[in-house]
mmCIF file of C-alpha atoms in Angstrom:
data_model
loop_
_atom_site.group_PDB
_atom_site.id
_atom_site.type_symbol
_atom_site.label_atom_id
_atom_site.label_comp_id
_atom_site.label_asym_id
_atom_site.label_seq_id
_atom_site.Cartn_x
_atom_site.Cartn_y
_atom_site.Cartn_z
ATOM 1 C CA MET A 7 124.126 91.400 83.630
ATOM 2 C CA PRO A 8 126.591 93.452 85.657
ATOM 3 C CA ARG A 9 125.963 93.628 89.525
ATOM 4 C CA ARG A 10 124.827 97.248 89.390
ATOM 5 C CA GLN A 11 122.209 96.403 86.804
ATOM 6 C CA LEU A 12 120.975 93.555 88.732
ATOM 7 C CA ARG A 13 120.618 95.707 91.871
ATOM 8 C CA SER A 14 118.656 98.349 89.979
ATOM 9 C CA ALA A 15 116.423 95.544 88.520
ATOM 10 C CA ALA A 16 115.715 94.122 91.938
ATOM 11 C CA LEU A 17 115.093 97.663 93.381
ATOM 12 C CA ALA A 18 112.634 98.356 90.488
ATOM 13 C CA LEU A 19 110.709 95.045 91.430
ATOM 14 C CA ALA A 20 110.681 96.121 94.929
ATOM 15 C CA ALA A 21 109.294 99.450 93.852
ATOM 16 C CA ALA A 22 106.693 97.674 91.864
ATOM 17 C CA LEU A 23 105.499 95.578 94.907
ATOM 18 C CA VAL A 24 105.401 98.730 97.099
ATOM 19 C CA LEU A 25 103.463 101.053 94.805
ATOM 20 C CA THR A 26 101.077 98.582 93.051
ATOM 21 C CA GLY A 27 100.613 96.192 95.815
ATOM 22 C CA CYS A 28 101.029 93.152 93.313
ATOM 23 C CA GLY A 29 98.205 94.520 91.078
ATOM 24 C CA ALA A 30 95.519 95.045 93.742
ATOM 25 C CA GLU A 31 93.888 98.308 94.268
ATOM 26 C CA VAL A 32 94.018 100.527 97.216
ATOM 27 C CA SER A 33 90.954 102.162 98.420
ATOM 28 C CA GLU A 34 92.332 105.428 100.109
ATOM 29 C CA GLU A 35 91.022 108.385 101.888
ATOM 30 C CA PRO A 36 92.722 111.806 101.188
ATOM 31 C CA GLY A 37 95.948 111.971 103.022
ATOM 32 C CA GLY A 38 96.961 108.567 101.942
ATOM 33 C CA ARG A 39 94.873 106.438 104.743
ATOM 34 C CA GLU A 40 93.046 103.329 103.589
ATOM 35 C CA THR A 41 89.393 103.201 103.978
ATOM 36 C CA ALA A 42 88.626 102.315 107.606
ATOM 37 C CA GLY A 43 88.169 98.603 108.049
ATOM 38 C CA ALA A 44 89.269 96.141 110.751
ATOM 39 C CA GLY A 45 92.603 97.884 111.056
ATOM 40 C CA GLY A 46 90.998 101.268 111.138
ATOM 41 C CA ARG A 47 89.091 100.732 114.498
ATOM 42 C CA TYR A 48 90.833 101.885 117.640
ATOM 43 C CA PRO A 49 92.165 100.941 120.119
ATOM 44 C CA VAL A 50 94.204 98.281 118.553
ATOM 45 C CA THR A 51 96.680 95.907 120.240
ATOM 46 C CA VAL A 52 99.756 94.227 118.774
ATOM 47 C CA GLU A 53 102.390 91.970 120.211
ATOM 48 C CA ASN A 54 105.763 93.401 119.914
ATOM 49 C CA CYS A 55 108.847 91.590 121.410
ATOM 50 C CA GLY A 56 106.725 89.535 123.794
ATOM 51 C CA GLU A 57 104.756 92.551 124.998
ATOM 52 C CA ARG A 58 101.284 93.609 124.202
ATOM 53 C CA ARG A 59 101.155 97.238 123.063
ATOM 54 C CA THR A 60 97.750 98.990 122.781
ATOM 55 C CA PHE A 61 97.307 102.164 120.578
ATOM 56 C CA ALA A 62 94.241 104.415 121.091
ATOM 57 C CA LYS A 63 94.863 105.972 117.679
ATOM 58 C CA ALA A 64 97.312 105.951 114.853
ATOM 59 C CA PRO A 65 100.434 107.703 115.588
ATOM 60 C CA GLU A 66 100.940 111.036 113.902
ATOM 61 C CA ARG A 67 104.611 112.034 114.534
ATOM 62 C CA VAL A 68 106.953 109.113 114.183
ATOM 63 C CA VAL A 69 110.609 109.087 114.476
ATOM 64 C CA THR A 70 112.571 106.306 112.924
ATOM 65 C CA ASN A 71 116.164 105.272 113.652
ATOM 66 C CA ASP A 72 118.353 103.727 110.983
ATOM 67 C CA ILE A 73 117.780 103.002 107.135
ATOM 68 C CA GLY A 74 115.947 99.586 107.317
ATOM 69 C CA ILE A 75 113.524 100.815 109.857
ATOM 70 C CA THR A 76 112.805 104.065 108.031
ATOM 71 C CA GLU A 77 112.260 102.056 104.730
ATOM 72 C CA ILE A 78 109.775 99.851 106.483
ATOM 73 C CA MET A 79 107.796 102.887 107.170
ATOM 74 C CA PHE A 80 108.181 104.185 103.679
ATOM 75 C CA ALA A 81 107.342 100.860 102.083
ATOM 76 C CA LEU A 82 104.000 101.001 103.869
ATOM 77 C CA GLY A 83 103.370 104.552 102.477
ATOM 78 C CA LEU A 84 103.570 106.029 106.036
ATOM 79 C CA GLU A 85 105.888 108.925 105.384
ATOM 80 C CA ASP A 86 103.030 111.377 106.146
ATOM 81 C CA ARG A 87 102.780 109.899 109.641
ATOM 82 C CA MET A 88 106.552 110.724 110.140
ATOM 83 C CA ALA A 89 108.182 113.521 112.108
ATOM 84 C CA GLY A 90 111.479 112.564 110.613
ATOM 85 C CA TYR A 91 114.332 109.887 110.654
ATOM 86 C CA VAL A 92 117.887 109.619 112.178
ATOM 87 C CA MET A 93 120.409 107.872 110.230
ATOM 88 C CA PRO A 94 124.170 108.205 109.442
ATOM 89 C CA ASP A 95 125.241 109.100 105.948
ATOM 90 C CA ASP A 96 127.260 105.931 105.464
ATOM 91 C CA LYS A 97 124.345 103.736 104.427
ATOM 92 C CA GLY A 98 124.485 103.947 100.803
ATOM 93 C CA ASP A 99 123.056 105.804 97.677
ATOM 94 C CA LEU A 100 119.601 107.015 98.227
ATOM 95 C CA ASP A 101 118.968 108.490 94.938
ATOM 96 C CA ASP A 102 118.020 105.220 92.977
ATOM 97 C CA VAL A 103 115.722 103.588 95.436
ATOM 98 C CA PRO A 104 111.864 103.132 95.409
ATOM 99 C CA TRP A 105 111.547 105.536 98.276
ATOM 100 C CA ARG A 106 113.589 108.392 96.870
ATOM 101 C CA ASP A 107 110.626 110.828 96.902
ATOM 102 C CA ALA A 108 109.837 109.752 100.630
ATOM 103 C CA TYR A 109 113.349 110.522 101.631
ATOM 104 C CA ARG A 110 113.329 113.901 99.888
ATOM 105 C CA ASP A 111 109.997 114.848 101.638
ATOM 106 C CA THR A 112 110.866 113.480 105.205
ATOM 107 C CA PRO A 113 113.081 115.535 107.540
ATOM 108 C CA TRP A 114 116.509 114.078 108.079
ATOM 109 C CA LEU A 115 116.587 114.962 111.833
ATOM 110 C CA SER A 116 120.312 113.957 112.558
ATOM 111 C CA LYS A 117 123.118 111.963 111.146
ATOM 112 C CA LYS A 118 124.364 111.252 114.625
ATOM 113 C CA ARG A 119 122.811 109.138 117.582
ATOM 114 C CA ILE A 120 119.031 109.423 118.318
ATOM 115 C CA SER A 121 118.302 110.993 121.608
ATOM 116 C CA LYS A 122 115.508 112.095 124.053
ATOM 117 C CA GLU A 123 116.299 115.701 123.293
ATOM 118 C CA LEU A 124 116.011 115.030 119.494
ATOM 119 C CA VAL A 125 112.600 112.926 119.924
ATOM 120 C CA LEU A 126 111.246 115.936 122.070
ATOM 121 C CA ASP A 127 112.221 118.445 119.698
ATOM 122 C CA ALA A 128 110.392 116.693 117.009
ATOM 123 C CA ARG A 129 107.368 116.309 119.168
ATOM 124 C CA ALA A 130 107.419 112.656 118.292
ATOM 125 C CA ASP A 131 104.445 110.534 119.579
ATOM 126 C CA LEU A 132 106.262 107.195 118.680
ATOM 127 C CA VAL A 133 109.765 105.979 118.262
ATOM 128 C CA PHE A 134 110.414 103.116 115.936
ATOM 129 C CA ALA A 135 113.812 101.724 116.745
ATOM 130 C CA GLY A 136 115.388 98.542 118.181
ATOM 131 C CA TRP A 137 118.042 97.293 120.662
ATOM 132 C CA ASN A 138 121.331 98.273 119.183
ATOM 133 C CA TYR A 139 119.331 100.153 116.528
ATOM 134 C CA GLY A 140 119.034 103.172 118.604
ATOM 135 C CA PHE A 141 117.770 101.856 121.987
ATOM 136 C CA ASP A 142 120.658 101.453 124.520
ATOM 137 C CA GLU A 143 120.611 101.355 128.295
ATOM 138 C CA GLY A 144 124.157 102.741 128.330
ATOM 139 C CA GLU A 145 123.012 105.825 126.517
ATOM 140 C CA GLY A 146 119.996 106.173 128.658
ATOM 141 C CA PHE A 147 117.697 105.954 125.470
ATOM 142 C CA THR A 148 115.275 103.102 126.117
ATOM 143 C CA PRO A 149 111.433 102.522 125.605
ATOM 144 C CA GLU A 150 111.014 102.872 129.440
ATOM 145 C CA THR A 151 112.696 106.377 129.316
ATOM 146 C CA LEU A 152 110.444 107.310 126.487
ATOM 147 C CA GLU A 153 107.273 106.165 128.196
ATOM 148 C CA LYS A 154 108.071 108.354 131.188
ATOM 149 C CA LEU A 155 108.218 111.354 128.633
ATOM 150 C CA GLY A 156 104.864 110.486 127.253
ATOM 151 C CA VAL A 157 106.304 108.982 124.065
ATOM 152 C CA GLY A 158 105.340 105.481 122.675
ATOM 153 C CA SER A 159 107.767 103.114 121.025
ATOM 154 C CA TYR A 160 107.912 100.027 118.702
ATOM 155 C CA LEU A 161 110.864 97.774 118.660
ATOM 156 C CA LEU A 162 112.266 96.198 115.325
ATOM 157 C CA THR A 163 111.449 92.624 115.903
ATOM 158 C CA GLU A 164 114.954 91.522 114.492
ATOM 159 C CA SER A 165 116.403 93.135 117.672
ATOM 160 C CA CYS A 166 114.026 91.543 120.276
ATOM 161 C CA ARG A 167 116.109 90.240 123.198
ATOM 162 C CA ASN A 168 115.542 86.636 123.898
ATOM 163 C CA GLY A 169 116.588 86.515 127.648
ATOM 164 C CA ARG A 170 120.170 85.032 127.218
ATOM 165 C CA ASP A 171 122.916 87.326 128.055
ATOM 166 C CA GLY A 172 121.635 90.129 125.980
ATOM 167 C CA ALA A 173 121.265 87.929 122.807
ATOM 168 C CA ARG A 174 118.739 89.085 120.216
ATOM 169 C CA GLY A 175 116.305 87.574 118.056
ATOM 170 C CA VAL A 176 113.213 85.549 118.497
ATOM 171 C CA MET A 177 112.005 84.145 114.962
ATOM 172 C CA PRO A 178 113.432 83.823 111.467
ATOM 173 C CA PRO A 179 114.558 87.038 109.991
ATOM 174 C CA LEU A 180 112.123 87.226 107.214
ATOM 175 C CA GLU A 181 109.322 86.418 109.638
ATOM 176 C CA ALA A 182 110.412 89.420 111.661
ATOM 177 C CA LEU A 183 110.242 91.485 108.660
ATOM 178 C CA TYR A 184 106.598 90.245 107.960
ATOM 179 C CA THR A 185 105.632 90.558 111.620
ATOM 180 C CA ASP A 186 106.732 94.240 111.598
ATOM 181 C CA LEU A 187 104.896 94.945 108.370
ATOM 182 C CA ARG A 188 101.555 93.390 109.721
ATOM 183 C CA ASN A 189 101.936 94.963 113.015
ATOM 184 C CA LEU A 190 102.486 98.380 111.631
ATOM 185 C CA GLY A 191 99.784 97.885 109.264
ATOM 186 C CA LYS A 192 97.311 97.320 112.137
ATOM 187 C CA ILE A 193 98.735 100.263 114.164
ATOM 188 C CA PHE A 194 98.387 102.598 111.338
ATOM 189 C CA GLY A 195 95.170 101.210 109.537
ATOM 190 C CA VAL A 196 96.865 100.053 106.477
ATOM 191 C CA GLU A 197 96.433 96.275 107.019
ATOM 192 C CA ASP A 198 95.576 95.468 103.535
ATOM 193 C CA ARG A 199 98.514 97.220 102.060
ATOM 194 C CA ALA A 200 100.830 95.488 104.569
ATOM 195 C CA GLY A 201 99.240 92.177 103.551
ATOM 196 C CA ARG A 202 99.813 92.724 99.862
ATOM 197 C CA LEU A 203 103.597 93.649 100.554
ATOM 198 C CA VAL A 204 104.086 90.639 102.580
ATOM 199 C CA ALA A 205 102.429 88.500 99.940
ATOM 200 C CA GLY A 206 104.481 90.233 97.230
ATOM 201 C CA PHE A 207 107.709 89.662 99.056
ATOM 202 C CA ARG A 208 106.967 85.962 99.833
ATOM 203 C CA GLU A 209 106.341 85.332 96.042
ATOM 204 C CA GLN A 210 109.563 87.262 95.221
ATOM 205 C CA VAL A 211 111.458 84.834 97.618
ATOM 206 C CA ALA A 212 109.726 81.857 96.238
ATOM 207 C CA ASP A 213 110.773 82.798 92.667
ATOM 208 C CA ALA A 214 114.505 83.293 93.789
ATOM 209 C CA ARG A 215 114.586 79.888 95.543
ATOM 210 C CA ALA A 216 113.286 78.097 92.379
ATOM 211 C CA GLY A 217 116.547 78.979 90.742
ATOM 212 C CA ALA A 218 118.702 78.723 93.814
ATOM 213 C CA PRO A 219 121.589 76.052 94.317
ATOM 214 C CA GLU A 220 120.408 72.639 95.848
ATOM 215 C CA GLY A 221 122.032 69.856 97.589
ATOM 216 C CA ALA A 222 125.770 69.462 97.030
ATOM 217 C CA ASP A 223 125.968 72.688 94.998
ATOM 218 C CA ARG A 224 124.983 74.845 98.271
ATOM 219 C CA PRO A 225 128.114 76.885 99.056
ATOM 220 C CA ARG A 226 129.206 77.360 102.566
ATOM 221 C CA VAL A 227 128.653 81.117 103.264
ATOM 222 C CA PHE A 228 130.125 83.455 105.940
ATOM 223 C CA LEU A 229 128.924 87.128 106.489
ATOM 224 C CA TYR A 230 131.610 89.498 107.194
ATOM 225 C CA ASP A 231 130.476 92.818 108.872
ATOM 226 C CA ASP A 232 133.641 94.078 110.187
ATOM 227 C CA GLY A 233 136.326 93.567 112.864
ATOM 228 C CA ARG A 234 140.092 92.559 112.860
ATOM 229 C CA ASP A 235 140.860 90.914 115.959
ATOM 230 C CA LYS A 236 137.571 89.059 115.993
ATOM 231 C CA PRO A 237 134.802 89.227 113.232
ATOM 232 C CA PHE A 238 131.396 90.730 113.767
ATOM 233 C CA THR A 239 129.000 88.452 111.891
ATOM 234 C CA SER A 240 125.412 87.233 111.753
ATOM 235 C CA GLY A 241 123.696 84.450 113.878
ATOM 236 C CA ARG A 242 120.483 82.894 112.850
ATOM 237 C CA TYR A 243 118.231 85.735 113.797
ATOM 238 C CA ALA A 244 119.666 88.405 111.749
ATOM 239 C CA GLY A 245 118.926 89.120 108.247
ATOM 240 C CA PRO A 246 121.740 87.390 106.537
ATOM 241 C CA HIS A 247 120.725 84.016 107.713
ATOM 242 C CA ASP A 248 117.541 83.993 105.706
ATOM 243 C CA LEU A 249 119.229 85.903 102.856
ATOM 244 C CA ILE A 250 122.103 83.212 102.640
ATOM 245 C CA THR A 251 119.690 80.060 103.319
ATOM 246 C CA LYS A 252 116.743 81.007 100.946
ATOM 247 C CA ALA A 253 119.288 81.964 98.286
ATOM 248 C CA GLY A 254 120.617 78.520 98.273
ATOM 249 C CA GLY A 255 123.661 78.939 100.615
ATOM 250 C CA ASP A 256 124.600 77.092 103.712
ATOM 251 C CA HIS A 257 125.120 79.704 106.493
ATOM 252 C CA VAL A 258 128.136 78.498 108.400
ATOM 253 C CA MET A 259 127.052 80.332 111.586
ATOM 254 C CA LYS A 260 123.634 79.035 111.531
ATOM 255 C CA ASP A 261 123.916 77.503 115.005
ATOM 256 C CA LEU A 262 124.472 80.883 116.837
ATOM 257 C CA GLU A 263 121.195 81.774 118.638
ATOM 258 C CA ASP A 264 121.797 85.486 118.220
ATOM 259 C CA SER A 265 121.282 88.084 115.562
ATOM 260 C CA TRP A 266 124.472 90.209 115.118
ATOM 261 C CA THR A 267 127.421 88.865 117.257
ATOM 262 C CA THR A 268 131.308 88.289 117.374
ATOM 263 C CA VAL A 269 132.999 85.012 116.870
ATOM 264 C CA GLY A 270 136.603 83.904 116.861
ATOM 265 C CA TRP A 271 138.567 83.686 113.405
ATOM 266 C CA GLU A 272 139.372 80.046 114.357
ATOM 267 C CA THR A 273 135.544 79.163 114.166
ATOM 268 C CA VAL A 274 135.512 80.780 110.535
ATOM 269 C CA VAL A 275 138.758 78.773 109.510
ATOM 270 C CA ALA A 276 137.333 75.402 110.877
ATOM 271 C CA ARG A 277 134.065 76.088 108.987
ATOM 272 C CA ASP A 278 135.802 76.991 105.760
ATOM 273 C CA PRO A 279 133.351 79.166 103.987
ATOM 274 C CA GLU A 280 133.463 78.846 100.064
ATOM 275 C CA VAL A 281 131.803 82.287 99.797
ATOM 276 C CA ILE A 282 132.230 85.411 101.943
ATOM 277 C CA VAL A 283 129.579 88.046 101.905
ATOM 278 C CA ILE A 284 130.905 91.626 102.943
ATOM 279 C CA ASN A 285 128.656 94.062 104.689
ATOM 280 C CA ASP A 286 129.309 97.530 102.873
ATOM 281 C CA TYR A 287 129.077 100.258 105.126
ATOM 282 C CA GLY A 288 130.812 102.487 107.527
ATOM 283 C CA ALA A 289 134.303 104.090 107.254
ATOM 284 C CA THR A 290 136.044 100.919 106.174
ATOM 285 C CA THR A 291 134.959 100.414 102.634
ATOM 286 C CA ALA A 292 134.068 97.134 101.246
ATOM 287 C CA GLU A 293 137.245 96.909 99.178
ATOM 288 C CA GLN A 294 139.273 97.585 102.286
ATOM 289 C CA LYS A 295 137.477 94.704 104.070
ATOM 290 C CA ARG A 296 138.128 92.638 101.228
ATOM 291 C CA LYS A 297 141.865 93.369 101.092
ATOM 292 C CA PHE A 298 142.051 92.764 104.893
ATOM 293 C CA LEU A 299 140.396 89.183 104.451
ATOM 294 C CA THR A 300 142.702 88.067 101.507
ATOM 295 C CA SER A 301 145.880 89.419 103.390
ATOM 296 C CA TYR A 302 145.027 88.094 106.859
ATOM 297 C CA ALA A 303 147.266 84.921 107.283
ATOM 298 C CA PRO A 304 144.915 82.694 109.396
ATOM 299 C CA LEU A 305 142.526 82.945 106.552
ATOM 300 C CA ALA A 306 145.002 81.897 103.554
ATOM 301 C CA GLY A 307 143.676 78.389 103.412
ATOM 302 C CA VAL A 308 139.850 79.235 103.486
ATOM 303 C CA SER A 309 138.186 78.264 100.228
ATOM 304 C CA ALA A 310 136.598 81.789 99.681
ATOM 305 C CA VAL A 311 139.915 83.538 100.134
ATOM 306 C CA LYS A 312 141.777 80.933 97.917
ATOM 307 C CA ASN A 313 139.117 81.129 95.156
ATOM 308 C CA ASP A 314 138.478 84.939 95.625
ATOM 309 C CA ARG A 315 134.667 84.241 96.001
ATOM 310 C CA PHE A 316 133.334 87.621 97.551
ATOM 311 C CA ILE A 317 130.007 89.103 97.203
ATOM 312 C CA VAL A 318 129.404 92.821 98.568
ATOM 313 C CA LEU A 319 125.900 93.750 99.811
ATOM 314 C CA ASP A 320 124.769 97.171 101.122
ATOM 315 C CA TYR A 321 124.104 97.386 104.957
ATOM 316 C CA VAL A 322 120.307 97.965 104.182
ATOM 317 C CA ASP A 323 120.127 94.679 102.227
ATOM 318 C CA LEU A 324 121.266 92.791 105.446
ATOM 319 C CA VAL A 325 119.614 94.398 108.309
ATOM 320 C CA GLU A 326 115.715 93.833 108.638
ATOM 321 C CA SER A 327 114.300 95.993 105.779
ATOM 322 C CA PRO A 328 112.003 95.690 102.683
ATOM 323 C CA ARG A 329 115.211 95.303 100.545
ATOM 324 C CA ASN A 330 115.791 91.751 102.041
ATOM 325 C CA PRO A 331 113.707 89.789 99.349
ATOM 326 C CA ALA A 332 115.432 91.640 96.535
ATOM 327 C CA ALA A 333 118.937 90.883 98.204
ATOM 328 C CA ILE A 334 117.754 87.090 98.381
ATOM 329 C CA ALA A 335 117.169 87.221 94.544
ATOM 330 C CA GLU A 336 120.577 88.714 94.103
ATOM 331 C CA LEU A 337 122.568 86.158 96.374
ATOM 332 C CA ALA A 338 120.708 83.268 94.576
ATOM 333 C CA ARG A 339 121.906 84.701 91.205
ATOM 334 C CA GLU A 340 125.461 84.934 92.363
ATOM 335 C CA PHE A 341 125.351 81.417 94.012
ATOM 336 C CA ALA A 342 124.117 79.777 91.076
ATOM 337 C CA ASP A 343 126.769 81.365 88.972
ATOM 338 C CA PHE A 344 129.391 80.001 91.441
ATOM 339 C CA ALA A 345 127.852 76.509 91.077
ATOM 340 C CA ARG A 346 128.306 76.401 87.394
#
């Protein structure tokens, strides 16, 4: 099956998980809220990036930043609680995704940076973003800044700082996704829906792992985001680590205790990846990135380059998002093909 068909099949499965909750029925009030249960009683408190955050009621005008964060809200069926989203228009085709209708019905507030002015204009009561996913001290846009303006915040768990030189990440990437789904389920009173999503995603990952390469067949894999002088890549706390590992690959940068970070080309050469996964986004196309990798002299002896073993995934597949489990399934098929 061609790669594009595989992607469509994976997204169709994701849609089934989102819309049916793995076959369970959802008891809902008009407006899409689940019948009040344990998650419908307020105030509720969750732990987010090491801090306890208490909500007196479910937020009603949420602004999200970036595609993965926005789709977490959509996967939970919370588009009716959103004032809008901020996202560049370089994040892939949005016409063939499970959340197409949610994108159509939710205001696209900006294709540039999120800002205090934008948030206030949207009359937001919560901003769902992350460090380097919108929050940035250099730009003066932080949870503390928003708090002074009377606006709450929720941090993407993949972006949590771990206290070492600005490094990010405090738990395995998929657990970060599941944590955010459960936390948001509690905050918005849709805990049952969140639980079904997490269970469905765990099952999807388990199915992918069942057909993934094992032992000596596991390929060494490097994630290339971008960068010429030095490559920007994934450490153990960014999405690609779990995608690669659970799909049957050996992530060559698994010892980096950070999420997204920069390394030296000499490190890549020394670890000799057999497969390179290219992050497809931004002004530099995936094909341009591939041409650079295959023409860059220091990489000429690297196994992936010599054997032309490249896999292209979309940005949203690789950052924390509800597309992660489908991406694991796709990588597992690709790795298994390489192992044959």
